[in-house]
Short mmCIF file of C-alpha atoms and ligand atoms in Angstrom, two decimals:
data_model
loop_
_atom_site.label_atom_id
_atom_site.label_comp_id
_atom_site.label_asym_id
_atom_site.label_seq_id
_atom_site.Cartn_x
_atom_site.Cartn_y
_atom_site.Cartn_z
CA UNK A 1 -25.50 11.07 62.81
CA UNK A 2 -27.78 10.04 59.99
CA UNK A 3 -26.74 10.87 56.48
CA UNK A 4 -28.57 13.53 54.56
CA UNK A 5 -28.62 14.13 50.87
CA UNK A 6 -28.87 17.86 50.75
CA UNK A 7 -25.97 20.10 51.57
CA UNK A 8 -28.39 22.64 52.89
CA UNK A 9 -29.46 22.31 56.48
CA UNK A 10 -32.01 25.01 57.09
CA UNK A 11 -32.53 26.55 60.46
CA UNK A 12 -34.43 24.05 62.50
CA UNK A 13 -37.93 25.24 62.84
CA UNK A 14 -40.35 22.61 63.99
CA UNK A 15 -41.22 21.86 60.41
CA UNK A 16 -37.74 21.65 59.05
CA UNK A 17 -36.90 19.34 61.94
CA UNK A 18 -39.58 16.99 60.63
CA UNK A 19 -38.26 17.37 57.11
CA UNK A 20 -34.80 16.57 58.39
CA UNK A 21 -35.98 13.44 60.19
CA UNK A 22 -37.81 12.32 57.08
CA UNK A 23 -34.73 12.85 54.94
CA UNK A 24 -32.53 11.02 57.41
CA UNK A 25 -34.71 7.95 57.44
CA UNK A 26 -33.82 7.54 53.77
CA UNK A 27 -30.24 6.98 55.01
CA UNK A 28 -28.68 7.99 51.71
CA UNK A 29 -25.12 6.77 51.59
CA UNK A 30 -22.98 9.92 51.14
CA UNK A 31 -20.61 7.94 48.98
CA UNK A 32 -23.38 7.34 46.48
CA UNK A 33 -24.14 11.01 45.89
CA UNK A 34 -23.40 11.78 42.28
CA UNK A 35 -20.59 14.15 41.36
CA UNK A 36 -22.91 16.29 39.22
CA UNK A 37 -25.10 17.07 42.19
CA UNK A 38 -22.45 19.28 43.84
CA UNK A 39 -19.41 19.60 41.57
CA UNK A 40 -18.27 20.27 38.01
CA UNK A 41 -15.06 19.71 36.06
CA UNK A 42 -13.16 23.01 35.82
CA UNK A 43 -10.06 22.13 33.77
CA UNK A 44 -8.36 19.23 32.00
CA UNK A 45 -11.56 18.03 30.36
CA UNK A 46 -9.82 15.16 28.53
CA UNK A 47 -8.18 14.05 31.77
CA UNK A 48 -11.45 13.84 33.66
CA UNK A 49 -13.98 11.02 33.69
CA UNK A 50 -16.96 10.19 35.77
CA UNK A 51 -17.43 6.49 36.52
CA UNK A 52 -19.71 4.17 38.53
CA UNK A 53 -22.85 6.02 37.52
CA UNK A 54 -21.38 9.38 38.50
CA UNK A 55 -20.46 8.38 42.07
CA UNK A 56 -16.73 8.27 41.36
CA UNK A 57 -14.37 10.50 39.43
CA UNK A 58 -11.09 9.62 37.79
CA UNK A 59 -8.49 12.35 37.19
CA UNK A 60 -5.34 11.69 35.23
CA UNK A 61 -2.22 13.66 34.51
CA UNK A 62 0.42 13.37 31.82
CA UNK A 63 2.98 15.84 30.52
CA UNK A 64 0.24 17.77 28.70
CA UNK A 65 -2.35 18.31 31.40
CA UNK A 66 -3.73 17.46 34.78
CA UNK A 67 -7.34 18.01 35.77
CA UNK A 68 -9.56 19.42 38.47
CA UNK A 69 -13.06 20.06 39.73
CA UNK A 70 -14.87 22.49 41.97
CA UNK A 71 -18.11 22.71 43.92
CA UNK A 72 -21.01 24.59 42.37
CA UNK A 73 -21.55 26.49 45.58
CA UNK A 74 -19.55 28.26 48.25
CA UNK A 75 -19.82 27.56 51.96
CA UNK A 76 -19.27 29.37 55.23
CA UNK A 77 -18.72 26.46 57.63
CA UNK A 78 -19.18 22.71 57.65
CA UNK A 79 -17.80 19.21 57.45
CA UNK A 80 -16.10 18.70 54.10
CA UNK A 81 -15.02 15.20 53.25
CA UNK A 82 -13.68 13.36 50.25
CA UNK A 83 -12.72 9.75 49.72
CA UNK A 84 -9.54 9.55 47.69
CA UNK A 85 -7.11 7.07 46.22
CA UNK A 86 -3.91 8.65 44.98
CA UNK A 87 -1.65 7.64 42.04
CA UNK A 88 0.13 4.35 42.67
CA UNK A 89 3.22 4.99 40.59
CA UNK A 90 6.61 6.45 41.19
CA UNK A 91 5.04 9.88 41.32
CA UNK A 92 7.61 12.41 42.47
CA UNK A 93 6.31 15.90 41.57
CA UNK A 94 2.69 14.78 41.19
CA UNK A 95 0.30 16.43 43.64
CA UNK A 96 -3.20 15.23 44.45
CA UNK A 97 -5.33 17.77 46.28
CA UNK A 98 -8.56 18.25 48.14
CA UNK A 99 -9.08 21.74 49.52
CA UNK A 100 -11.35 24.64 50.32
CA UNK A 101 -10.59 28.03 48.82
CA UNK A 102 -12.18 31.46 48.67
CA UNK A 103 -10.38 32.09 45.38
CA UNK A 104 -12.77 32.29 42.48
CA UNK A 105 -12.08 30.14 39.46
CA UNK A 106 -9.50 31.90 37.24
CA UNK A 107 -9.19 34.88 39.58
CA UNK A 108 -5.96 36.07 41.21
CA UNK A 109 -5.44 34.58 44.67
CA UNK A 110 -5.03 37.88 46.49
CA UNK A 111 -5.39 37.68 50.25
CA UNK A 112 -7.58 34.64 50.26
CA UNK A 113 -8.59 31.87 52.64
CA UNK A 114 -7.64 28.29 51.87
CA UNK A 115 -7.48 24.96 53.67
CA UNK A 116 -5.39 22.32 51.89
CA UNK A 117 -4.80 18.62 51.78
CA UNK A 118 -1.96 17.96 49.33
CA UNK A 119 -0.52 14.52 48.70
CA UNK A 120 3.05 14.86 47.55
CA UNK A 121 4.02 12.01 45.24
CA UNK A 122 7.24 10.19 45.92
CA UNK A 123 9.08 6.91 45.62
CA UNK A 124 6.56 4.73 47.50
CA UNK A 125 5.91 4.46 51.23
CA UNK A 126 5.73 6.48 53.30
CA UNK A 127 3.58 8.96 51.40
CA UNK A 128 3.68 12.58 52.48
CA UNK A 129 0.48 14.43 53.21
CA UNK A 130 0.93 18.17 53.43
CA UNK A 131 -1.64 20.51 54.91
CA UNK A 132 -1.70 24.29 54.76
CA UNK A 133 -3.86 27.12 56.05
CA UNK A 134 -4.28 30.51 54.39
CA UNK A 135 -6.24 33.11 56.29
CA UNK A 136 -6.51 36.35 54.39
CA UNK A 137 -2.82 35.95 53.50
CA UNK A 138 -0.24 33.88 51.65
CA UNK A 139 -0.31 30.81 53.85
CA UNK A 140 3.16 29.65 54.70
CA UNK A 141 1.73 27.29 57.32
CA UNK A 142 2.76 23.99 55.79
CA UNK A 143 2.78 20.86 57.88
CA UNK A 144 3.65 17.37 56.69
CA UNK A 145 2.84 13.92 58.01
CA UNK A 146 4.29 10.62 56.77
CA UNK A 147 1.17 8.52 56.30
CA UNK A 148 1.02 5.27 58.29
CA UNK A 149 -0.86 3.45 55.50
CA UNK A 150 -0.62 3.20 51.74
CA UNK A 151 -3.04 5.84 50.33
CA UNK A 152 -2.60 4.40 46.83
CA UNK A 153 -3.96 0.97 47.79
CA UNK A 154 -7.44 1.97 48.94
CA UNK A 155 -9.83 4.84 49.37
CA UNK A 156 -9.47 6.74 52.64
CA UNK A 157 -11.52 9.61 53.97
CA UNK A 158 -10.00 13.06 54.25
CA UNK A 159 -12.09 15.59 56.07
CA UNK A 160 -12.01 19.24 57.11
CA UNK A 161 -14.13 20.59 59.94
CA UNK A 162 -14.49 24.37 59.73
CA UNK A 163 -16.45 26.29 62.31
CA UNK A 164 -15.89 29.55 64.17
CA UNK A 165 -13.85 27.82 66.89
CA UNK A 166 -11.47 25.55 65.04
CA UNK A 167 -10.39 23.98 61.78
CA UNK A 168 -9.54 20.30 62.03
CA UNK A 169 -7.95 18.15 59.32
CA UNK A 170 -8.88 14.48 59.66
CA UNK A 171 -7.46 11.38 58.03
CA UNK A 172 -10.19 8.78 58.41
CA UNK A 173 -11.29 9.52 61.97
CA UNK A 174 -7.93 10.78 63.18
CA UNK A 175 -7.34 14.51 63.63
CA UNK A 176 -3.90 15.28 62.22
CA UNK A 177 -4.01 19.05 62.53
CA UNK A 178 -5.94 21.68 64.45
CA UNK A 179 -5.95 25.39 63.58
CA UNK A 180 -7.74 27.28 66.31
CA UNK A 181 -9.52 30.58 66.02
CA UNK A 182 -6.78 32.68 67.54
CA UNK A 183 -8.11 36.08 66.52
CA UNK A 184 -7.70 36.99 70.20
CA UNK A 185 -3.91 37.00 69.71
CA UNK A 186 -4.01 38.68 66.31
CA UNK A 187 -4.11 35.68 63.96
CA UNK A 188 -6.51 35.93 61.03
CA UNK A 189 -9.08 33.16 60.88
CA UNK A 190 -10.74 31.97 57.64
CA UNK A 191 -14.09 33.72 57.29
CA UNK A 192 -14.61 34.13 53.53
CA UNK A 193 -17.02 31.91 51.61
CA UNK A 194 -15.11 28.95 50.18
CA UNK A 195 -15.53 26.45 47.35
CA UNK A 196 -14.52 22.81 47.59
CA UNK A 197 -11.90 21.68 45.07
CA UNK A 198 -10.13 18.50 43.97
CA UNK A 199 -7.25 18.34 41.52
CA UNK A 200 -4.28 16.48 40.14
CA UNK A 201 -1.36 18.61 39.02
CA UNK A 202 2.42 18.65 38.96
CA UNK A 203 5.23 20.77 40.29
CA UNK A 204 8.94 20.26 40.00
CA UNK A 205 10.12 23.16 42.10
CA UNK A 206 9.02 22.50 45.67
CA UNK A 207 7.17 19.19 45.41
CA UNK A 208 9.91 17.35 43.50
CA UNK A 209 12.80 19.29 45.04
CA UNK A 210 13.92 20.33 41.55
CA UNK A 211 14.04 16.75 40.23
CA UNK A 212 12.40 15.67 36.98
CA UNK A 213 9.00 14.02 36.87
CA UNK A 214 9.26 10.59 35.26
CA UNK A 215 6.64 11.08 32.56
CA UNK A 216 7.35 7.62 31.07
CA UNK A 217 5.18 6.41 33.99
CA UNK A 218 2.26 8.60 32.92
CA UNK A 219 -0.65 8.76 33.11
CA UNK A 220 -0.82 9.12 36.86
CA UNK A 221 -4.36 8.52 38.05
CA UNK A 222 -6.29 9.59 41.16
CA UNK A 223 -9.82 8.56 42.17
CA UNK A 224 -12.36 10.56 44.19
CA UNK A 225 -15.63 9.52 45.83
CA UNK A 226 -18.07 10.91 48.40
CA UNK A 227 -19.57 13.98 46.78
CA UNK A 228 -22.01 14.80 49.52
CA UNK A 229 -21.26 18.22 51.09
CA UNK A 230 -22.34 19.04 54.65
CA UNK A 231 -21.83 22.77 54.62
CA UNK A 232 -23.56 26.07 55.30
CA UNK A 233 -24.36 27.49 51.87
CA UNK A 234 -23.09 31.01 51.46
CA UNK A 235 -23.63 32.01 47.84
CA UNK A 236 -27.30 31.09 47.83
CA UNK A 237 -27.93 33.24 50.87
CA UNK A 238 -25.08 35.61 51.66
CA UNK A 239 -26.73 36.55 54.94
CA UNK A 240 -26.84 32.99 56.29
CA UNK A 241 -25.53 32.74 59.82
CA UNK A 242 -22.94 30.06 59.22
CA UNK A 243 -21.91 30.20 62.88
CA UNK A 244 -25.38 29.16 64.04
CA UNK A 245 -25.40 26.25 66.46
CA UNK A 246 -28.31 24.83 64.50
CA UNK A 247 -25.64 23.37 62.29
CA UNK A 248 -24.29 20.39 64.15
CA UNK A 249 -20.65 21.18 63.28
CA UNK A 250 -20.96 24.44 65.21
CA UNK A 251 -22.30 22.79 68.35
CA UNK A 252 -20.48 22.43 71.68
CA UNK A 253 -19.18 18.98 70.69
CA UNK A 254 -17.07 20.61 67.96
CA UNK A 255 -15.60 23.51 69.90
CA UNK A 256 -12.57 21.32 70.48
CA UNK A 257 -11.42 17.73 70.07
CA UNK A 258 -13.01 15.11 72.31
CA UNK A 259 -10.94 12.91 74.62
CA UNK A 260 -10.50 10.05 72.12
CA UNK A 261 -9.49 12.50 69.41
CA UNK A 262 -6.95 14.19 71.65
CA UNK A 263 -5.21 10.88 72.31
CA UNK A 264 -5.16 10.00 68.58
CA UNK A 265 -4.02 13.50 67.64
CA UNK A 266 -1.15 13.50 70.10
CA UNK A 267 0.00 10.12 68.88
CA UNK A 268 0.00 11.24 65.23
CA UNK A 269 1.86 14.41 66.05
CA UNK A 270 4.47 12.47 68.03
CA UNK A 271 5.02 9.66 65.55
CA UNK A 272 4.21 10.95 62.06
CA UNK A 273 4.67 14.70 61.92
CA UNK A 274 7.77 15.25 59.79
CA UNK A 275 7.59 19.01 59.35
CA UNK A 276 5.83 21.99 60.84
CA UNK A 277 6.16 25.61 59.78
CA UNK A 278 6.33 26.50 63.45
CA UNK A 279 9.79 24.96 63.65
CA UNK A 280 11.37 27.34 61.13
CA UNK A 281 8.96 30.23 60.69
CA UNK A 282 7.32 30.18 64.09
CA UNK A 283 8.35 33.71 64.94
CA UNK A 284 6.20 34.99 62.06
CA UNK A 285 3.11 33.22 63.35
CA UNK A 286 1.75 34.10 66.79
CA UNK A 287 -0.23 30.80 66.90
CA UNK A 288 3.02 28.81 67.11
CA UNK A 289 4.19 27.78 70.58
CA UNK A 290 6.72 30.29 71.85
CA UNK A 291 10.15 28.84 72.34
CA UNK A 292 12.41 30.11 75.05
CA UNK A 293 15.60 29.87 72.97
CA UNK A 294 14.29 31.89 70.03
C1 NAG B 301 -27.61 5.93 38.46
O1 NAG B 301 -27.90 7.23 38.95
C2 NAG B 301 -29.23 7.68 38.69
C3 NAG B 301 -29.39 9.12 39.15
O2 NAG B 301 -28.24 9.64 39.72
C4 NAG B 301 -30.21 6.74 39.40
O3 NAG B 301 -31.52 7.16 39.13
C5 NAG B 301 -29.99 5.32 38.92
O4 NAG B 301 -30.82 4.44 39.66
C6 NAG B 301 -28.54 4.90 39.11
N1 NAG B 301 -28.31 3.61 38.52
C7 NAG B 301 -27.70 2.61 39.16
C8 NAG B 301 -27.52 1.34 38.40
O5 NAG B 301 -27.28 2.74 40.32
C1 NAG B 302 -22.67 23.29 38.26
O1 NAG B 302 -21.97 24.23 37.47
C2 NAG B 302 -21.71 23.81 36.13
C3 NAG B 302 -20.82 24.85 35.46
O2 NAG B 302 -21.32 26.13 35.63
C4 NAG B 302 -23.03 23.59 35.42
O3 NAG B 302 -22.78 23.13 34.10
C5 NAG B 302 -23.86 22.57 36.20
O4 NAG B 302 -25.14 22.42 35.59
C6 NAG B 302 -24.04 22.99 37.63
N1 NAG B 302 -24.69 21.90 38.37
C7 NAG B 302 -25.71 22.11 39.19
C8 NAG B 302 -26.27 20.91 39.88
O5 NAG B 302 -26.18 23.23 39.37
C1 NAG B 303 -13.24 33.85 65.90
O1 NAG B 303 -13.53 33.93 67.29
C2 NAG B 303 -14.00 35.21 67.69
C3 NAG B 303 -14.06 35.22 69.21
O2 NAG B 303 -14.76 34.12 69.69
C4 NAG B 303 -15.34 35.47 67.04
O3 NAG B 303 -15.84 36.72 67.41
C5 NAG B 303 -15.14 35.44 65.52
O4 NAG B 303 -16.40 35.57 64.88
C6 NAG B 303 -14.48 34.13 65.08
N1 NAG B 303 -14.11 34.25 63.68
C7 NAG B 303 -14.66 33.52 62.72
C8 NAG B 303 -14.22 33.84 61.33
O5 NAG B 303 -15.45 32.62 62.94
C1 NAG B 304 11.11 6.08 34.80
O1 NAG B 304 10.15 5.05 34.69
C2 NAG B 304 10.53 4.03 33.81
C3 NAG B 304 9.34 3.10 33.59
O2 NAG B 304 8.86 2.59 34.80
C4 NAG B 304 11.75 3.31 34.41
O3 NAG B 304 12.17 2.25 33.57
C5 NAG B 304 12.89 4.33 34.57
O4 NAG B 304 13.96 3.74 35.24
C6 NAG B 304 12.41 5.54 35.37
N1 NAG B 304 13.43 6.58 35.32
C7 NAG B 304 13.91 7.17 36.41
C8 NAG B 304 14.92 8.26 36.17
O5 NAG B 304 13.58 6.83 37.55
C1 NAG B 305 -22.66 34.74 64.63
O1 NAG B 305 -22.08 35.87 64.01
C2 NAG B 305 -22.87 37.06 64.11
C3 NAG B 305 -22.23 38.13 63.24
O2 NAG B 305 -20.85 38.07 63.27
C4 NAG B 305 -22.97 37.43 65.58
O3 NAG B 305 -23.76 38.60 65.72
C5 NAG B 305 -23.60 36.28 66.35
O4 NAG B 305 -23.61 36.54 67.73
C6 NAG B 305 -22.84 34.98 66.12
N1 NAG B 305 -23.57 33.85 66.68
C7 NAG B 305 -22.99 32.89 67.39
C8 NAG B 305 -23.89 31.75 67.82
O5 NAG B 305 -21.80 32.91 67.68
#
């Protein structure tokens, strides 16, 4: 697919189709879209900087503060991607995130929707990438993979596909997790308008297993790139039909994984999945495979 600059793909009338083709011939590199076009710094102002002419953002954390940013708009479906490089130090307790959330800035979480990528810092390779899904509830659907590469050495692409059929978490082109629309068996499915967020923060309770963060190593630094957003805008037009197949991410191709993706997905699950909520809280979640010995 050609790259487009705008995050807003209008319904394809004949005319907008022409507009789309014209835009796509510009072949704007999504990694060159400036941060200010779609995002703003929400907290940790002194730990935030925009570099490379606004196409890259540097977040740092020390014992005083971390930092974070959020999209200006909310979305109802789409492909959400971020290129990230996480802190390269002994970073137990430091968490680098990229996620979608329906929670408003500074508002209580309530029963919200959220789709998380969370890098849990540690003592070097392998690095743990945790994902979680909240759907009108408190989540509790953590899964963890031990990454097969060093995410501190280079930028990699982390992506979330969200349509009415499935939510897929990708690392580069590899699907590492699929959360299907299982409303048919009574599982809530994210439907609220969501913002896109990135942050760098710390936690000593669950992320560091109660151990201390070694602040003598601070600041810990994370880099973000790729501020293009391919999503169905919700706040601009609350009536937009974000399930419309005019958006390519809602089309038949994205109702499920394709054959190549299935092979890659199964391999990742077999070799790198270190934890799934289904193994200890499966009985609370109807989407988990039923086990005969439960
Ligand atoms: C920096 O970004 C601005 C607008 O975002 C653009 O007009 C300008 O050409 C860019 N400069 C360089 C050196 O890329
Ligand atoms: C995004 O929101 C921030 C904070 O409200 C604002 O300062 C900024 O101008 C907005 N950017 C765009 C492109 O609308
Ligand atoms: C989930 O799937 C059902 C059945 O196909 C559909 O009616 C519903 O709109 C979907 N939910 C969301 C939030 O997309
Ligand atoms: C904390 O980091 C410093 C500086 O790298 C190192 O000398 C020290 O051994 C570390 N402390 C712990 C408890 O790991
Ligand atoms: C999209 O959702 C609306 C309202 O929930 C529904 O009426 C419509 O049939 C859905 N369209 C598609 C293509 O699923």
